[in-house]
Amino acid sequence: MSKKKDIRDVFLSLVPDKTKRILDIGCGAGGFSEKLKNRGVEEIVGIEKNSELCKLAKDRLNEVFSADIENFQLSYPKEYFDCIIYADILEHLIEPLNVLISYKKYLKDQGFIIASIPNIRYYKVILRLILGGTWDYMDEGGLLDKTHLRFFTLVNIKELFQKAGFEIVEIKRNIVAARGFKILNILFFNKLKGFLSYQYFIKAKKNKLGFIEKKRKVYSF
């Protein structure tokens, strides 16, 4: 099994086994949804901005809307879905907080948000910035994909979900690092894991206690 497939399976393992209805936001060609269908999910609805990917997804999902999720009203009842998936999509949005809040009403009170979000604190980005003074955007893929509008560390991710009224219940890391850095992390008692995490996989639920903003300590140098 390839490394890529292993990571996909880690992400999808966050979706509860008894999930029956899923909203896949930014569903792409429907690859994740197809895997979930094979796992027994009864209904998956997708939203995809790219019209070509949308055509491919229609063969895999129950219904797919070709739309910009930041300017779209979904015609489904409130609390209809057991799970909402944001797979590598929040970083592409102008206002990811608004999207999380807007689509929250479609999630059941006992439902879950599953999201994958790249980590801009990744060590290769930092080393290039410190040693080379570069912040080079890439044409396709990677942490500095030119279509990324927002950048997150784990602290920012936690703040984003808290402000949207969600409680994070599980976090998984996609550790991608050279062997030497992994050994160094062990020697430092896993204190470097925030720098070796290429992306985070988040599982969150509605915060029944409401949003209470916590002020983050601001450092001055």
PDB file of C-alpha atoms in Angstrom:
ATOM      1  CA  MET A   1       0.000   0.000   0.000  1.00  0.00           C
ATOM      2  CA  SER A   2       1.366   3.422  -0.908  1.00  0.00           C
ATOM      3  CA  LYS A   3       2.157   6.154   1.583  1.00  0.00           C
ATOM      4  CA  LYS A   4      -0.522   8.376   0.084  1.00  0.00           C
ATOM      5  CA  LYS A   5      -3.216   5.739   0.580  1.00  0.00           C
ATOM      6  CA  ASP A   6      -2.107   5.214   4.187  1.00  0.00           C
ATOM      7  CA  ILE A   7      -2.586   8.928   4.897  1.00  0.00           C
ATOM      8  CA  ARG A   8      -6.022   8.916   3.251  1.00  0.00           C
ATOM      9  CA  ASP A   9      -7.042   6.018   5.462  1.00  0.00           C
ATOM     10  CA  VAL A  10      -5.787   7.799   8.597  1.00  0.00           C
ATOM     11  CA  PHE A  11      -7.896  10.821   7.715  1.00  0.00           C
ATOM     12  CA  LEU A  12     -11.002   8.789   6.915  1.00  0.00           C
ATOM     13  CA  SER A  13     -10.628   6.769  10.127  1.00  0.00           C
ATOM     14  CA  LEU A  14     -11.886   9.862  11.964  1.00  0.00           C
ATOM     15  CA  VAL A  15     -15.325   9.437  10.363  1.00  0.00           C
ATOM     16  CA  PRO A  16     -17.461   7.433  12.841  1.00  0.00           C
ATOM     17  CA  ASP A  17     -18.440   3.934  11.659  1.00  0.00           C
ATOM     18  CA  LYS A  18     -22.188   4.516  12.040  1.00  0.00           C
ATOM     19  CA  THR A  19     -22.215   7.645   9.873  1.00  0.00           C
ATOM     20  CA  LYS A  20     -25.029   7.516   7.295  1.00  0.00           C
ATOM     21  CA  ARG A  21     -25.213  11.006   5.758  1.00  0.00           C
ATOM     22  CA  ILE A  22     -22.166  13.077   4.819  1.00  0.00           C
ATOM     23  CA  LEU A  23     -21.677  16.517   3.317  1.00  0.00           C
ATOM     24  CA  ASP A  24     -18.327  16.603   1.495  1.00  0.00           C
ATOM     25  CA  ILE A  25     -17.370  20.262   1.023  1.00  0.00           C
ATOM     26  CA  GLY A  26     -14.810  20.703  -1.738  1.00  0.00           C
ATOM     27  CA  CYS A  27     -15.317  17.064  -2.699  1.00  0.00           C
ATOM     28  CA  GLY A  28     -13.042  17.187  -5.767  1.00  0.00           C
ATOM     29  CA  ALA A  29     -13.525  14.133  -7.967  1.00  0.00           C
ATOM     30  CA  GLY A  30     -15.129  12.254  -5.077  1.00  0.00           C
ATOM     31  CA  GLY A  31     -12.235  10.008  -4.086  1.00  0.00           C
ATOM     32  CA  PHE A  32     -12.784  10.292  -0.325  1.00  0.00           C
ATOM     33  CA  SER A  33     -16.528   9.882  -0.711  1.00  0.00           C
ATOM     34  CA  GLU A  34     -16.134   6.763  -2.819  1.00  0.00           C
ATOM     35  CA  LYS A  35     -14.097   5.147  -0.065  1.00  0.00           C
ATOM     36  CA  LEU A  36     -16.764   6.077   2.480  1.00  0.00           C
ATOM     37  CA  LYS A  37     -19.511   4.720   0.233  1.00  0.00           C
ATOM     38  CA  ASN A  38     -17.655   1.414   0.126  1.00  0.00           C
ATOM     39  CA  ARG A  39     -17.554   1.517   3.914  1.00  0.00           C
ATOM     40  CA  GLY A  40     -21.345   1.676   4.149  1.00  0.00           C
ATOM     41  CA  VAL A  41     -22.265   5.363   4.167  1.00  0.00           C
ATOM     42  CA  GLU A  42     -25.748   5.622   2.650  1.00  0.00           C
ATOM     43  CA  GLU A  43     -25.817   9.198   1.330  1.00  0.00           C
ATOM     44  CA  ILE A  44     -23.045  11.639   0.413  1.00  0.00           C
ATOM     45  CA  VAL A  45     -23.692  15.122  -0.953  1.00  0.00           C
ATOM     46  CA  GLY A  46     -20.800  17.099  -2.397  1.00  0.00           C
ATOM     47  CA  ILE A  47     -20.045  20.714  -3.248  1.00  0.00           C
ATOM     48  CA  GLU A  48     -17.266  21.375  -5.755  1.00  0.00           C
ATOM     49  CA  LYS A  49     -16.240  24.609  -7.481  1.00  0.00           C
ATOM     50  CA  ASN A  50     -14.272  22.965 -10.299  1.00  0.00           C
ATOM     51  CA  SER A  51     -16.802  21.940 -12.957  1.00  0.00           C
ATOM     52  CA  GLU A  52     -14.616  19.178 -14.424  1.00  0.00           C
ATOM     53  CA  LEU A  53     -14.054  17.560 -11.040  1.00  0.00           C
ATOM     54  CA  CYS A  54     -17.740  17.976 -10.331  1.00  0.00           C
ATOM     55  CA  LYS A  55     -18.619  15.837 -13.376  1.00  0.00           C
ATOM     56  CA  LEU A  56     -16.388  13.039 -12.096  1.00  0.00           C
ATOM     57  CA  ALA A  57     -17.813  13.278  -8.579  1.00  0.00           C
ATOM     58  CA  LYS A  58     -21.389  12.856  -9.824  1.00  0.00           C
ATOM     59  CA  ASP A  59     -20.630   9.211 -10.623  1.00  0.00           C
ATOM     60  CA  ARG A  60     -19.547   8.593  -7.044  1.00  0.00           C
ATOM     61  CA  LEU A  61     -21.841  10.702  -4.848  1.00  0.00           C
ATOM     62  CA  ASN A  62     -25.613  10.848  -4.459  1.00  0.00           C
ATOM     63  CA  GLU A  63     -25.715  14.533  -5.417  1.00  0.00           C
ATOM     64  CA  VAL A  64     -23.083  17.107  -6.318  1.00  0.00           C
ATOM     65  CA  PHE A  65     -23.457  20.872  -6.595  1.00  0.00           C
ATOM     66  CA  SER A  66     -21.075  22.843  -8.795  1.00  0.00           C
ATOM     67  CA  ALA A  67     -20.706  25.986  -6.697  1.00  0.00           C
ATOM     68  CA  ASP A  68     -18.428  28.272  -4.719  1.00  0.00           C
ATOM     69  CA  ILE A  69     -19.123  27.239  -1.123  1.00  0.00           C
ATOM     70  CA  GLU A  70     -18.597  30.800   0.093  1.00  0.00           C
ATOM     71  CA  ASN A  71     -21.520  32.009  -2.022  1.00  0.00           C
ATOM     72  CA  PHE A  72     -23.956  29.111  -1.983  1.00  0.00           C
ATOM     73  CA  GLN A  73     -27.098  28.156  -0.092  1.00  0.00           C
ATOM     74  CA  LEU A  74     -27.560  24.425   0.351  1.00  0.00           C
ATOM     75  CA  SER A  75     -31.141  23.216  -0.153  1.00  0.00           C
ATOM     76  CA  TYR A  76     -31.129  20.615   2.629  1.00  0.00           C
ATOM     77  CA  PRO A  77     -32.900  20.644   6.000  1.00  0.00           C
ATOM     78  CA  LYS A  78     -31.118  21.770   9.138  1.00  0.00           C
ATOM     79  CA  GLU A  79     -29.303  19.040  11.097  1.00  0.00           C
ATOM     80  CA  TYR A  80     -29.530  16.684   8.114  1.00  0.00           C
ATOM     81  CA  PHE A  81     -25.959  15.382   8.031  1.00  0.00           C
ATOM     82  CA  ASP A  82     -24.090  13.179  10.490  1.00  0.00           C
ATOM     83  CA  CYS A  83     -20.735  14.449   9.302  1.00  0.00           C
ATOM     84  CA  ILE A  84     -19.261  17.332   7.282  1.00  0.00           C
ATOM     85  CA  ILE A  85     -15.883  16.868   5.597  1.00  0.00           C
ATOM     86  CA  TYR A  86     -13.433  19.662   4.785  1.00  0.00           C
ATOM     87  CA  ALA A  87     -10.513  17.866   3.123  1.00  0.00           C
ATOM     88  CA  ASP A  88      -7.770  20.406   2.336  1.00  0.00           C
ATOM     89  CA  ILE A  89     -10.324  23.132   1.610  1.00  0.00           C
ATOM     90  CA  LEU A  90     -10.339  25.651   4.486  1.00  0.00           C
ATOM     91  CA  GLU A  91      -6.953  27.081   3.491  1.00  0.00           C
ATOM     92  CA  HIS A  92      -8.351  27.936   0.039  1.00  0.00           C
ATOM     93  CA  LEU A  93     -11.182  30.099   1.383  1.00  0.00           C
ATOM     94  CA  ILE A  94     -11.360  33.855   1.818  1.00  0.00           C
ATOM     95  CA  GLU A  95     -13.288  33.501   5.091  1.00  0.00           C
ATOM     96  CA  PRO A  96     -13.016  29.928   6.432  1.00  0.00           C
ATOM     97  CA  LEU A  97     -14.598  30.967   9.744  1.00  0.00           C
ATOM     98  CA  ASN A  98     -17.735  32.179   7.969  1.00  0.00           C
ATOM     99  CA  VAL A  99     -18.010  28.892   6.072  1.00  0.00           C
ATOM    100  CA  LEU A 100     -17.701  26.792   9.236  1.00  0.00           C
ATOM    101  CA  ILE A 101     -20.409  28.876  10.887  1.00  0.00           C
ATOM    102  CA  SER A 102     -22.675  28.956   7.819  1.00  0.00           C
ATOM    103  CA  TYR A 103     -22.678  25.186   7.249  1.00  0.00           C
ATOM    104  CA  LYS A 104     -22.864  24.335  10.941  1.00  0.00           C
ATOM    105  CA  LYS A 105     -26.668  24.384  10.840  1.00  0.00           C
ATOM    106  CA  TYR A 106     -26.701  21.360   8.514  1.00  0.00           C
ATOM    107  CA  LEU A 107     -24.854  19.222  11.055  1.00  0.00           C
ATOM    108  CA  LYS A 108     -26.733  17.145  13.605  1.00  0.00           C
ATOM    109  CA  ASP A 109     -26.159  18.094  17.221  1.00  0.00           C
ATOM    110  CA  GLN A 110     -24.305  14.808  17.739  1.00  0.00           C
ATOM    111  CA  GLY A 111     -22.501  15.039  14.395  1.00  0.00           C
ATOM    112  CA  PHE A 112     -18.842  15.685  13.604  1.00  0.00           C
ATOM    113  CA  ILE A 113     -16.656  17.905  11.453  1.00  0.00           C
ATOM    114  CA  ILE A 114     -13.675  16.138   9.859  1.00  0.00           C
ATOM    115  CA  ALA A 115     -10.999  18.386   8.378  1.00  0.00           C
ATOM    116  CA  SER A 116      -7.455  18.173   7.033  1.00  0.00           C
ATOM    117  CA  ILE A 117      -5.432  21.384   7.239  1.00  0.00           C
ATOM    118  CA  PRO A 118      -1.779  22.013   6.245  1.00  0.00           C
ATOM    119  CA  ASN A 119       0.665  23.253   8.870  1.00  0.00           C
ATOM    120  CA  ILE A 120       2.618  26.370   7.893  1.00  0.00           C
ATOM    121  CA  ARG A 121       4.919  25.763  10.886  1.00  0.00           C
ATOM    122  CA  TYR A 122       6.389  22.808   8.981  1.00  0.00           C
ATOM    123  CA  TYR A 123      10.163  22.705   9.293  1.00  0.00           C
ATOM    124  CA  LYS A 124      10.969  22.887   5.564  1.00  0.00           C
ATOM    125  CA  VAL A 125       9.007  26.122   5.193  1.00  0.00           C
ATOM    126  CA  ILE A 126      10.763  27.617   8.224  1.00  0.00           C
ATOM    127  CA  LEU A 127      14.245  26.543   7.100  1.00  0.00           C
ATOM    128  CA  ARG A 128      13.745  28.036   3.638  1.00  0.00           C
ATOM    129  CA  LEU A 129      12.506  31.261   5.188  1.00  0.00           C
ATOM    130  CA  ILE A 130      15.363  31.517   7.706  1.00  0.00           C
ATOM    131  CA  LEU A 131      18.257  30.221   5.607  1.00  0.00           C
ATOM    132  CA  GLY A 132      17.199  31.321   2.136  1.00  0.00           C
ATOM    133  CA  GLY A 133      14.840  34.177   2.883  1.00  0.00           C
ATOM    134  CA  THR A 134      12.304  32.718   0.454  1.00  0.00           C
ATOM    135  CA  TRP A 135       8.550  32.192   0.539  1.00  0.00           C
ATOM    136  CA  ASP A 136       8.046  30.613  -2.862  1.00  0.00           C
ATOM    137  CA  TYR A 137       4.534  29.773  -3.983  1.00  0.00           C
ATOM    138  CA  MET A 138       4.039  26.633  -6.066  1.00  0.00           C
ATOM    139  CA  ASP A 139       1.844  26.239  -9.127  1.00  0.00           C
ATOM    140  CA  GLU A 140       0.183  23.082  -7.849  1.00  0.00           C
ATOM    141  CA  GLY A 141       0.185  21.310  -4.501  1.00  0.00           C
ATOM    142  CA  GLY A 142       2.280  21.691  -1.379  1.00  0.00           C
ATOM    143  CA  LEU A 143       2.046  23.910   1.676  1.00  0.00           C
ATOM    144  CA  LEU A 144       2.670  27.036  -0.389  1.00  0.00           C
ATOM    145  CA  ASP A 145       0.243  26.241  -3.178  1.00  0.00           C
ATOM    146  CA  LYS A 146      -0.520  29.529  -4.927  1.00  0.00           C
ATOM    147  CA  THR A 147      -4.251  28.982  -4.369  1.00  0.00           C
ATOM    148  CA  HIS A 148      -3.844  28.958  -0.571  1.00  0.00           C
ATOM    149  CA  LEU A 149      -5.358  32.111   0.891  1.00  0.00           C
ATOM    150  CA  ARG A 150      -5.064  31.225   4.571  1.00  0.00           C
ATOM    151  CA  PHE A 151      -2.216  29.687   6.569  1.00  0.00           C
ATOM    152  CA  PHE A 152      -2.543  27.816   9.857  1.00  0.00           C
ATOM    153  CA  THR A 153      -0.547  26.440  12.752  1.00  0.00           C
ATOM    154  CA  LEU A 154      -2.164  24.147  15.314  1.00  0.00           C
ATOM    155  CA  VAL A 155      -2.833  27.148  17.566  1.00  0.00           C
ATOM    156  CA  ASN A 156      -4.658  28.931  14.735  1.00  0.00           C
ATOM    157  CA  ILE A 157      -6.643  25.786  13.911  1.00  0.00           C
ATOM    158  CA  LYS A 158      -7.841  25.478  17.492  1.00  0.00           C
ATOM    159  CA  GLU A 159      -8.817  29.145  17.536  1.00  0.00           C
ATOM    160  CA  LEU A 160     -10.685  28.809  14.229  1.00  0.00           C
ATOM    161  CA  PHE A 161     -12.853  25.932  15.424  1.00  0.00           C
ATOM    162  CA  GLN A 162     -13.435  27.513  18.819  1.00  0.00           C
ATOM    163  CA  LYS A 163     -14.644  30.750  17.239  1.00  0.00           C
ATOM    164  CA  ALA A 164     -16.971  28.768  14.942  1.00  0.00           C
ATOM    165  CA  GLY A 165     -18.541  27.074  17.967  1.00  0.00           C
ATOM    166  CA  PHE A 166     -16.856  23.679  17.722  1.00  0.00           C
ATOM    167  CA  GLU A 167     -14.921  21.595  20.212  1.00  0.00           C
ATOM    168  CA  ILE A 168     -11.990  19.591  18.827  1.00  0.00           C
ATOM    169  CA  VAL A 169     -12.179  16.032  20.154  1.00  0.00           C
ATOM    170  CA  GLU A 170      -9.320  14.397  18.251  1.00  0.00           C
ATOM    171  CA  ILE A 171      -6.197  15.500  16.392  1.00  0.00           C
ATOM    172  CA  LYS A 172      -3.995  13.319  14.196  1.00  0.00           C
ATOM    173  CA  ARG A 173      -0.732  14.399  12.601  1.00  0.00           C
ATOM    174  CA  ASN A 174       0.747  13.634   9.221  1.00  0.00           C
ATOM    175  CA  ILE A 175       4.428  13.509  10.171  1.00  0.00           C
ATOM    176  CA  VAL A 176       6.641  13.924   7.101  1.00  0.00           C
ATOM    177  CA  ALA A 177      10.339  14.322   7.887  1.00  0.00           C
ATOM    178  CA  ALA A 178      13.794  13.037   7.098  1.00  0.00           C
ATOM    179  CA  ARG A 179      15.047  10.231   9.341  1.00  0.00           C
ATOM    180  CA  GLY A 180      17.540  12.535  11.040  1.00  0.00           C
ATOM    181  CA  PHE A 181      14.818  14.967  12.104  1.00  0.00           C
ATOM    182  CA  LYS A 182      12.686  12.116  13.428  1.00  0.00           C
ATOM    183  CA  ILE A 183      15.612  10.917  15.551  1.00  0.00           C
ATOM    184  CA  LEU A 184      16.201  14.469  16.757  1.00  0.00           C
ATOM    185  CA  ASN A 185      12.533  14.686  17.754  1.00  0.00           C
ATOM    186  CA  ILE A 186      12.910  11.517  19.853  1.00  0.00           C
ATOM    187  CA  LEU A 187      15.989  12.974  21.567  1.00  0.00           C
ATOM    188  CA  PHE A 188      13.965  16.099  22.361  1.00  0.00           C
ATOM    189  CA  PHE A 189      11.145  14.010  23.865  1.00  0.00           C
ATOM    190  CA  ASN A 190       8.747  14.663  20.946  1.00  0.00           C
ATOM    191  CA  LYS A 191       8.958  18.430  21.445  1.00  0.00           C
ATOM    192  CA  LEU A 192       9.613  18.998  17.726  1.00  0.00           C
ATOM    193  CA  LYS A 193       6.424  17.327  16.490  1.00  0.00           C
ATOM    194  CA  GLY A 194       4.826  20.702  15.698  1.00  0.00           C
ATOM    195  CA  PHE A 195       7.610  21.370  13.184  1.00  0.00           C
ATOM    196  CA  LEU A 196       7.519  17.884  11.622  1.00  0.00           C
ATOM    197  CA  SER A 197       3.738  17.820  11.114  1.00  0.00           C
ATOM    198  CA  TYR A 198       2.984  18.409   7.441  1.00  0.00           C
ATOM    199  CA  GLN A 199      -0.761  18.630   8.116  1.00  0.00           C
ATOM    200  CA  TYR A 200      -3.313  18.071  10.835  1.00  0.00           C
ATOM    201  CA  PHE A 201      -6.420  15.888  10.750  1.00  0.00           C
ATOM    202  CA  ILE A 202      -9.149  17.345  12.935  1.00  0.00           C
ATOM    203  CA  LYS A 203     -12.307  15.815  14.386  1.00  0.00           C
ATOM    204  CA  ALA A 204     -14.671  18.295  16.043  1.00  0.00           C
ATOM    205  CA  LYS A 205     -18.203  18.468  17.395  1.00  0.00           C
ATOM    206  CA  LYS A 206     -20.607  21.277  18.210  1.00  0.00           C
ATOM    207  CA  ASN A 207     -19.725  23.112  21.385  1.00  0.00           C
ATOM    208  CA  LYS A 208     -22.885  22.957  23.487  1.00  0.00           C
ATOM    209  CA  LEU A 209     -21.480  25.411  26.027  1.00  0.00           C
ATOM    210  CA  GLY A 210     -21.206  28.187  23.481  1.00  0.00           C
ATOM    211  CA  PHE A 211     -18.150  30.124  22.403  1.00  0.00           C
ATOM    212  CA  ILE A 212     -15.886  31.503  25.100  1.00  0.00           C
ATOM    213  CA  GLU A 213     -12.960  33.386  23.611  1.00  0.00           C
ATOM    214  CA  LYS A 214      -9.599  32.702  25.163  1.00  0.00           C
ATOM    215  CA  LYS A 215      -6.992  35.391  24.738  1.00  0.00           C
ATOM    216  CA  ARG A 216      -3.706  34.080  23.418  1.00  0.00           C
ATOM    217  CA  LYS A 217      -0.538  35.394  24.972  1.00  0.00           C
ATOM    218  CA  VAL A 218       1.173  37.903  22.677  1.00  0.00           C
ATOM    219  CA  TYR A 219       4.949  37.918  22.649  1.00  0.00           C
ATOM    220  CA  SER A 220       6.962  41.041  21.900  1.00  0.00           C
ATOM    221  CA  PHE A 221      10.600  40.926  20.820  1.00  0.00           C
TER     222      PHE A 221
END
